[in-house]
Tab-separated table of C-alpha atoms and ligand atoms in Angstrom:
chain	number	residue	atom	x	y	z
A	27	MET	CA	27.439	3.946	10.692
A	28	TYR	CA	23.841	3.970	11.628
A	29	PRO	CA	22.591	5.289	15.162
A	30	SER	CA	22.523	2.379	17.490
A	31	ILE	CA	19.102	0.553	18.153
A	32	SER	CA	18.398	-0.332	21.785
A	33	VAL	CA	16.205	-3.465	22.376
A	34	THR	CA	14.162	-4.058	25.450
A	35	ARG	CA	12.289	-7.581	25.086
A	36	THR	CA	9.193	-8.407	26.351
A	37	GLN	CA	8.704	-10.292	29.273
A	38	LYS	CA	5.306	-11.641	28.227
A	39	PRO	CA	5.796	-13.195	24.525
A	40	ALA	CA	2.364	-13.826	23.106
A	41	ALA	CA	1.553	-17.277	22.048
A	42	LYS	CA	1.732	-17.418	18.109
A	43	PRO	CA	-1.373	-18.185	16.149
A	44	ALA	CA	-1.941	-22.030	16.122
A	45	SER	CA	-2.532	-22.329	12.266
A	46	ASP	CA	-1.960	-19.973	9.209
A	47	ALA	CA	-5.232	-20.767	8.100
A	48	SER	CA	-7.395	-18.277	10.188
A	49	LEU	CA	-4.879	-14.889	10.458
A	50	GLY	CA	-7.293	-12.916	8.638
A	51	PHE	CA	-5.769	-8.981	8.035
A	52	GLY	CA	-4.187	-6.831	10.419
A	53	GLN	CA	-5.915	-8.258	13.519
A	54	ILE	CA	-2.847	-9.740	15.296
A	55	PHE	CA	0.351	-8.152	16.348
A	56	THR	CA	3.878	-9.269	17.207
A	57	ASP	CA	5.566	-8.625	20.222
A	58	HIS	CA	7.800	-6.129	19.716
A	59	MET	CA	7.769	-2.866	17.518
A	60	PHE	CA	10.151	-0.438	16.512
A	61	VAL	CA	10.047	3.531	17.756
A	62	MET	CA	12.204	6.736	17.291
A	63	ASP	CA	11.113	10.257	18.289
A	64	TYR	CA	11.692	13.334	16.437
A	65	VAL	CA	12.455	16.537	18.236
A	66	GLU	CA	13.154	19.986	16.582
A	67	GLY	CA	16.544	20.727	17.015
A	68	GLN	CA	17.794	17.021	17.609
A	69	GLY	CA	16.289	15.011	14.814
A	70	TRP	CA	15.136	11.862	15.032
A	71	ILE	CA	16.486	10.271	18.132
A	72	ASP	CA	16.114	7.261	20.532
A	73	ALA	CA	15.753	4.671	18.400
A	74	ARG	CA	14.538	1.514	20.217
A	75	ILE	CA	12.637	-1.963	19.715
A	76	VAL	CA	10.306	-2.218	22.615
A	77	PRO	CA	7.519	-4.530	23.336
A	78	TYR	CA	4.182	-3.998	21.602
A	79	ALA	CA	2.267	-1.804	23.928
A	80	PRO	CA	-0.548	0.995	24.048
A	81	LEU	CA	1.007	4.486	23.822
A	82	SER	CA	0.543	7.390	25.970
A	83	LEU	CA	-0.105	10.429	24.300
A	84	ALA	CA	-1.839	13.941	25.631
A	85	PRO	CA	-5.188	14.045	24.478
A	86	SER	CA	-4.071	17.496	22.852
A	87	ALA	CA	-1.482	15.815	20.709
A	88	MET	CA	-1.821	17.209	17.267
A	89	VAL	CA	-2.324	14.180	15.093
A	90	PHE	CA	-5.865	13.499	16.798
A	91	HIS	CA	-6.918	17.094	16.004
A	92	TYR	CA	-5.371	17.838	12.568
A	93	GLY	CA	-4.145	14.696	11.021
A	94	GLN	CA	-0.778	15.302	10.500
A	95	ALA	CA	0.215	11.902	9.923
A	96	ILE	CA	1.688	9.309	7.187
A	97	PHE	CA	1.830	5.678	6.812
A	98	GLU	CA	3.364	2.777	4.844
A	99	GLY	CA	2.475	-0.977	3.954
A	100	LEU	CA	4.946	-3.803	2.831
A	101	LYS	CA	5.304	-7.358	3.709
A	102	ALA	CA	8.162	-9.693	4.646
A	103	TYR	CA	7.500	-13.211	2.699
A	104	ARG	CA	9.000	-16.961	4.267
A	105	GLN	CA	11.347	-18.145	1.543
A	106	PRO	CA	11.744	-21.862	0.577
A	107	ASP	CA	14.910	-22.169	2.645
A	108	GLY	CA	13.059	-20.843	5.788
A	109	GLN	CA	14.662	-17.386	5.551
A	110	VAL	CA	12.620	-14.167	5.471
A	111	ALA	CA	12.676	-11.425	2.741
A	112	LEU	CA	11.179	-8.176	1.769
A	113	PHE	CA	10.003	-6.787	-1.674
A	114	ARG	CA	11.854	-3.572	-2.699
A	115	PRO	CA	11.649	-2.052	0.630
A	116	ARG	CA	13.789	1.084	0.199
A	117	LEU	CA	11.132	2.436	-2.146
A	118	ASN	CA	8.602	2.484	0.679
A	119	PHE	CA	10.748	4.382	2.976
A	120	GLU	CA	11.475	6.836	-0.318
A	121	ARG	CA	7.776	7.297	-0.399
A	122	VAL	CA	7.554	8.254	3.345
A	123	ASN	CA	9.648	11.284	2.465
A	124	GLN	CA	7.417	12.253	-0.369
A	125	SER	CA	4.400	11.797	1.615
A	126	ASN	CA	6.194	13.447	4.737
A	127	ALA	CA	7.151	16.813	2.399
A	128	ARG	CA	3.581	17.043	1.702
A	129	MET	CA	2.500	17.062	5.314
A	130	VAL	CA	5.290	18.817	6.611
A	131	ILE	CA	6.869	16.086	8.609
A	132	PRO	CA	10.659	16.165	8.602
A	133	PRO	CA	12.346	13.408	6.495
A	134	VAL	CA	13.670	10.389	7.496
A	135	ASP	CA	16.812	8.182	6.374
A	136	PRO	CA	15.387	5.622	4.104
A	137	ASP	CA	18.482	3.405	4.775
A	138	PHE	CA	18.283	3.528	8.201
A	139	CYS	CA	14.565	2.675	8.169
A	140	VAL	CA	15.095	-0.523	6.446
A	141	HIS	CA	18.148	-1.245	8.788
A	142	ALA	CA	15.647	-0.681	11.555
A	143	LEU	CA	13.227	-2.785	10.086
A	144	LYS	CA	15.442	-5.744	9.482
A	145	GLU	CA	16.402	-5.357	12.925
A	146	LEU	CA	12.909	-5.725	14.009
A	147	LEU	CA	12.159	-8.824	11.829
A	148	ARG	CA	15.078	-10.355	13.117
A	149	LEU	CA	13.839	-10.263	16.730
A	150	GLU	CA	10.323	-11.410	15.020
A	151	ALA	CA	11.214	-13.760	12.498
A	152	ASP	CA	9.162	-16.721	13.958
A	153	TRP	CA	5.898	-14.659	13.412
A	154	VAL	CA	6.404	-14.700	9.707
A	155	PRO	CA	3.880	-17.438	8.480
A	156	SER	CA	4.796	-19.973	6.311
A	157	ALA	CA	1.690	-21.402	4.561
A	158	PRO	CA	0.938	-20.426	0.954
A	159	GLY	CA	0.066	-16.774	0.334
A	160	THR	CA	0.671	-15.825	3.900
A	161	SER	CA	2.910	-12.866	5.282
A	162	LEU	CA	3.787	-10.439	7.543
A	163	TYR	CA	2.362	-7.179	7.165
A	164	ILE	CA	4.585	-4.356	7.937
A	165	ARG	CA	2.837	-1.141	8.998
A	166	PRO	CA	5.193	1.858	9.189
A	167	PHE	CA	3.837	5.240	10.231
A	168	ILE	CA	4.436	8.556	11.746
A	169	ILE	CA	2.211	10.754	13.864
A	170	ALA	CA	2.458	14.803	15.138
A	171	THR	CA	2.646	14.330	18.762
A	172	ASP	CA	2.783	18.049	20.068
A	173	ALA	CA	0.430	18.725	22.930
A	174	CYS	CA	-1.153	21.775	21.249
A	175	LEU	CA	-4.308	22.840	19.765
A	176	GLY	CA	-2.435	25.565	17.621
A	177	VAL	CA	-2.858	24.900	13.606
A	178	ARG	CA	0.767	24.674	12.727
A	179	PRO	CA	3.171	21.926	11.928
A	180	SER	CA	4.193	19.882	15.117
A	181	HIS	CA	7.732	20.191	16.501
A	182	THR	CA	7.631	16.453	17.660
A	183	TYR	CA	6.657	13.127	16.030
A	184	LYS	CA	6.822	9.456	16.819
A	185	PHE	CA	7.912	7.318	13.918
A	186	MET	CA	6.741	3.434	14.425
A	187	ILE	CA	6.752	0.221	13.013
A	188	ILE	CA	4.358	-2.568	13.755
A	189	LEU	CA	4.099	-6.028	12.327
A	190	SER	CA	1.060	-8.174	11.713
A	191	PRO	CA	0.775	-11.737	10.282
A	192	SER	CA	-1.416	-12.186	7.532
A	193	GLY	CA	-3.695	-14.470	5.799
A	194	ALA	CA	-3.599	-15.405	1.973
A	195	TYR	CA	-5.558	-12.605	0.218
A	196	TYR	CA	-6.874	-15.117	-2.001
A	197	ALA	CA	-8.148	-17.944	0.066
A	198	GLN	CA	-10.570	-18.823	-2.636
A	199	GLY	CA	-8.485	-18.121	-5.776
A	200	LEU	CA	-8.125	-15.112	-7.978
A	201	ASN	CA	-11.658	-14.262	-8.571
A	202	PRO	CA	-12.649	-10.976	-10.217
A	203	VAL	CA	-14.475	-8.548	-8.456
A	204	SER	CA	-17.290	-5.946	-8.997
A	205	ILE	CA	-16.249	-2.288	-8.639
A	206	TYR	CA	-18.441	0.804	-8.495
A	207	VAL	CA	-17.480	4.043	-10.440
A	208	GLU	CA	-18.131	6.840	-7.889
A	209	ASP	CA	-19.586	9.767	-9.538
A	210	GLU	CA	-20.699	11.869	-6.442
A	211	TYR	CA	-17.733	11.988	-4.034
A	212	VAL	CA	-13.926	12.479	-4.927
A	213	ARG	CA	-11.074	11.030	-3.212
A	214	ALA	CA	-8.499	13.627	-4.042
A	215	VAL	CA	-7.229	16.727	-6.345
A	216	LYS	CA	-4.414	18.158	-7.856
A	217	GLY	CA	-2.540	20.359	-5.441
A	218	GLY	CA	-4.032	18.375	-2.589
A	219	THR	CA	-2.685	15.274	-0.669
A	220	GLY	CA	-3.800	12.291	-3.045
A	221	PHE	CA	-0.386	11.321	-3.933
A	222	ALA	CA	0.858	11.178	-0.307
A	223	LYS	CA	0.225	8.062	1.877
A	224	THR	CA	-1.679	10.045	4.681
A	225	PRO	CA	-4.915	8.524	6.876
A	226	GLY	CA	-7.128	11.720	5.780
A	227	ASN	CA	-7.274	10.358	2.234
A	228	TYR	CA	-8.881	7.012	3.668
A	229	ALA	CA	-11.238	8.826	6.111
A	230	ALA	CA	-12.582	10.927	2.988
A	231	SER	CA	-13.173	7.652	1.169
A	232	LEU	CA	-14.921	5.595	3.743
A	233	ILE	CA	-18.438	6.943	2.844
A	234	ALA	CA	-18.273	5.936	-0.818
A	235	GLN	CA	-16.561	2.611	-0.006
A	236	ALA	CA	-19.480	1.993	2.493
A	237	ASN	CA	-22.144	2.781	-0.216
A	238	ALA	CA	-20.434	0.799	-2.686
A	239	TYR	CA	-20.511	-2.094	-0.412
A	240	LYS	CA	-24.276	-1.620	0.368
A	241	ALA	CA	-24.841	-1.980	-3.497
A	242	GLY	CA	-23.054	-5.078	-3.830
A	243	TYR	CA	-19.602	-3.844	-5.223
A	244	VAL	CA	-16.403	-4.310	-3.105
A	245	GLN	CA	-14.307	-1.097	-4.229
A	246	VAL	CA	-14.795	2.290	-5.818
A	247	LEU	CA	-13.291	3.397	-8.754
A	248	TRP	CA	-12.550	7.364	-8.256
A	249	LEU	CA	-12.505	9.721	-11.053
A	250	ASP	CA	-10.666	12.996	-10.941
A	251	GLY	CA	-12.111	15.745	-8.672
A	252	VAL	CA	-12.289	18.535	-11.346
A	253	HIS	CA	-13.998	17.012	-14.221
A	254	ARG	CA	-15.331	13.973	-12.685
A	255	ARG	CA	-14.124	12.335	-15.818
A	256	TYR	CA	-10.679	11.023	-16.041
A	257	ILE	CA	-9.967	7.534	-14.099
A	258	GLU	CA	-7.625	7.733	-11.054
A	259	GLU	CA	-7.349	4.473	-8.927
A	260	VAL	CA	-9.183	2.064	-6.803
A	261	GLY	CA	-9.716	2.015	-3.288
A	262	SER	CA	-6.274	1.568	-2.144
A	263	MET	CA	-4.976	0.104	-5.564
A	264	ASN	CA	-3.815	1.394	-8.754
A	265	VAL	CA	-5.703	0.504	-11.633
A	266	PHE	CA	-4.665	-1.049	-15.280
A	267	PHE	CA	-6.598	-1.739	-18.469
A	268	VAL	CA	-5.592	-3.798	-21.271
A	269	ILE	CA	-7.315	-1.816	-24.555
A	270	ASP	CA	-6.497	-3.037	-27.816
A	271	GLY	CA	-3.815	-5.394	-26.531
A	272	LYS	CA	-2.153	-2.455	-24.923
A	273	LEU	CA	-1.493	-2.183	-20.993
A	274	MET	CA	-2.688	0.988	-19.864
A	275	THR	CA	-2.643	3.057	-16.485
A	276	PRO	CA	-3.650	6.564	-15.626
A	277	ALA	CA	-0.335	8.746	-15.373
A	278	LEU	CA	0.729	9.990	-11.973
A	279	ASN	CA	-0.774	13.422	-11.790
A	280	GLY	CA	-0.544	14.492	-8.315
A	281	SER	CA	-3.802	13.233	-7.040
A	282	ILE	CA	-3.074	9.454	-7.620
A	283	LEU	CA	-0.975	7.397	-5.148
A	284	PRO	CA	2.228	6.112	-6.926
A	285	GLY	CA	1.938	2.606	-5.902
A	286	ILE	CA	5.091	0.388	-5.814
A	287	THR	CA	3.214	-2.680	-7.385
A	288	ARG	CA	2.015	-0.258	-10.120
A	289	ARG	CA	5.811	0.367	-10.786
A	290	THR	CA	6.726	-3.186	-10.764
A	291	VAL	CA	3.836	-4.311	-13.260
A	292	LEU	CA	5.117	-1.441	-15.506
A	293	GLU	CA	8.909	-2.669	-15.072
A	294	LEU	CA	8.018	-6.265	-15.833
A	295	ALA	CA	5.851	-5.157	-18.807
A	296	GLN	CA	8.658	-3.718	-20.296
A	297	THR	CA	10.885	-6.808	-19.746
A	298	LEU	CA	7.985	-8.910	-21.079
A	299	GLY	CA	7.975	-7.032	-24.082
A	300	TYR	CA	4.355	-5.581	-23.614
A	301	ALA	CA	3.558	-2.058	-24.969
A	302	THR	CA	2.624	0.146	-22.147
A	303	GLU	CA	1.074	3.721	-21.878
A	304	GLU	CA	0.743	6.175	-19.120
A	305	ARG	CA	-1.702	8.637	-19.669
A	306	GLN	CA	-5.205	10.644	-18.932
A	307	ILE	CA	-7.810	7.727	-19.387
A	308	ALA	CA	-11.547	9.393	-19.363
A	309	ILE	CA	-14.310	7.191	-18.407
A	310	ASP	CA	-16.315	7.795	-21.529
A	311	GLU	CA	-13.276	6.336	-23.374
A	312	LEU	CA	-13.138	3.183	-21.394
A	313	TRP	CA	-16.919	2.802	-21.715
A	314	ALA	CA	-16.962	3.186	-25.456
A	315	ALA	CA	-13.960	0.883	-25.765
A	316	ALA	CA	-15.665	-1.652	-23.494
A	317	LYS	CA	-18.920	-1.564	-25.305
A	318	ALA	CA	-16.845	-2.289	-28.503
A	319	GLY	CA	-15.128	-5.351	-27.067
A	320	ARG	CA	-11.779	-3.977	-26.924
A	321	VAL	CA	-11.190	-4.109	-23.214
A	322	SER	CA	-9.662	-7.299	-22.721
A	323	GLU	CA	-8.692	-6.947	-19.048
A	324	VAL	CA	-9.080	-4.829	-15.971
A	325	PHE	CA	-7.279	-5.193	-12.595
A	326	GLY	CA	-5.962	-3.291	-9.367
A	327	SER	CA	-2.437	-3.532	-8.468
A	328	GLY	CA	-1.376	-3.017	-4.576
A	329	THR	CA	0.676	-4.605	-1.843
A	330	ALA	CA	-2.006	-6.472	-0.248
A	331	ALA	CA	-3.728	-8.252	-3.307
A	332	VAL	CA	-0.694	-7.737	-5.372
A	333	ILE	CA	-2.953	-8.196	-8.502
A	334	SER	CA	-6.738	-7.906	-8.158
A	335	PRO	CA	-8.491	-8.654	-11.281
A	336	VAL	CA	-11.878	-6.312	-12.186
A	337	GLY	CA	-14.891	-8.761	-13.743
A	338	ALA	CA	-17.266	-5.914	-13.879
A	339	LEU	CA	-17.775	-1.915	-13.363
A	340	LYS	CA	-20.852	-0.270	-12.700
A	341	TYR	CA	-20.869	3.686	-13.737
A	342	GLU	CA	-24.214	5.363	-13.448
A	343	GLN	CA	-26.741	3.045	-14.541
A	344	ASP	CA	-24.902	0.898	-16.742
A	345	VAL	CA	-22.655	-2.038	-16.220
A	346	VAL	CA	-19.862	-3.469	-18.209
A	347	THR	CA	-18.137	-6.801	-17.894
A	348	PHE	CA	-14.572	-7.806	-18.939
A	349	ASN	CA	-13.311	-11.267	-20.285
A	350	ALA	CA	-16.685	-12.669	-19.502
A	351	GLY	CA	-16.081	-12.251	-15.644
A	352	ARG	CA	-12.637	-14.449	-15.667
A	353	ILE	CA	-9.407	-13.654	-14.776
A	354	GLY	CA	-7.246	-12.219	-18.086
A	355	ARG	CA	-3.897	-13.612	-19.315
A	356	LEU	CA	-1.710	-10.788	-18.427
A	357	SER	CA	-3.449	-10.449	-14.966
A	358	GLN	CA	-2.615	-13.739	-14.241
A	359	GLN	CA	1.171	-13.634	-15.581
A	360	PHE	CA	1.491	-10.741	-13.613
A	361	TYR	CA	0.274	-12.208	-10.572
A	362	ASP	CA	2.158	-15.383	-10.742
A	363	THR	CA	5.400	-13.643	-11.648
A	364	ILE	CA	5.475	-11.097	-8.691
A	365	THR	CA	4.426	-13.586	-6.250
A	366	GLY	CA	6.777	-16.309	-7.501
A	367	VAL	CA	9.610	-13.870	-6.868
A	368	GLN	CA	8.331	-12.771	-3.610
A	369	TYR	CA	7.973	-16.170	-2.228
A	370	GLY	CA	11.469	-17.258	-3.538
A	371	GLN	CA	10.027	-19.448	-6.145
A	372	LEU	CA	11.035	-17.595	-9.350
A	373	ALA	CA	14.358	-16.115	-10.136
A	374	ASP	CA	14.855	-12.445	-8.879
A	375	THR	CA	16.054	-11.317	-12.091
A	376	HIS	CA	15.266	-7.545	-11.255
A	377	ALA	CA	17.035	-7.620	-7.529
A	378	TRP	CA	13.572	-7.121	-6.380
A	379	MET	CA	14.320	-8.956	-3.003
A	380	GLU	CA	16.254	-8.343	0.217
A	381	ARG	CA	16.869	-11.164	2.606
A	382	LEU	CA	17.395	-9.770	6.308
B	30	PLP	C1	-0.859	2.132	-0.948
B	30	PLP	C2	-1.973	2.445	-1.655
B	30	PLP	C3	-1.761	2.117	-3.351
B	30	PLP	C4	-0.740	1.036	-3.649
B	30	PLP	O1	0.442	1.035	-3.452
B	30	PLP	P1	1.372	-0.032	-3.485
B	30	PLP	O2	2.912	0.530	-2.875
B	30	PLP	O3	1.528	-0.585	-4.515
B	30	PLP	O4	1.033	-1.045	-2.283
B	30	PLP	C5	-2.860	2.558	-4.248
B	30	PLP	N1	-3.588	3.479	-3.927
B	30	PLP	C6	-3.664	4.160	-2.562
B	30	PLP	C7	-4.745	5.093	-2.208
B	30	PLP	C8	-2.729	3.491	-1.560
B	30	PLP	O5	-2.689	4.125	-0.203
């Protein structure tokens, strides 16, 4: 049996967005949120669903000073019969514990978290949009709350889940993007926090992202922090290449975020009979292969976009393009298959979906 979850309903429900067409991303929040607290010696306590509202925290709360925090991201999808379903939600809460272990945050019970999320979603089901490509974005996160400036792991934490109706990622269709290979800044190093979903990794990446944006690129492709040579990942996505017909992605090495979409693409590729390889991929190896016309597709994978085709890469002074800037066959097939299962249009043969 799970701990009981108390529910306090809002007295002032917000008006739902009038149209799914202009939802954007991460700007609108639903009426309720899930919260539980951790107190050393008592564990995770006081699980509750309460009205979405600002928090009251001491200015000395540890999260503000030393960044001890983790987060997750997943989505709820409206199904053709009107029900709501989640995509592999247990994997997100297992990853919470991998991130927690690195950040010295006590573990959660992944099964209870999925149960709590479903309880919250049952209350908020009307907020799940239904226009094509839209979803309810789910943001679980944990922050350290001890009111203390000493540098040590906190003894108290807050775990929360907030929900945000989100528009279609590809309003204009799946157009390949141009990406800047970052050769000055690094995101993570082996032994650091790269594999954990922790806010500091993003804070450290903003400068490169901003520079790339100014130069006309939408994202950064990160190289490893030691040799500045081996490909790691793209912004908030893992990265795949089709080289000589083989699907390749950098091996998980401790500095790369282990994406659930990455794992799904690899599993799907096996089912479809495509050769896959997870290994170190050097930028000079990719460049030589691209110049020789052997790289037919490049794409990013992540919860937000699912598959994001890459049409061009810039590295130092040189630009290479892939598939004449059009989306590749495998990229399209992975996108269509994964989103087809998520929106209940294709049979869920891998048992990826969980209904409320
Ligand atoms: C969340 C994230 C990803 C993608 O993970 P998914 O589980 O596929 O959404 C990739 N890289 C980084 C840095 C991330 O934070």
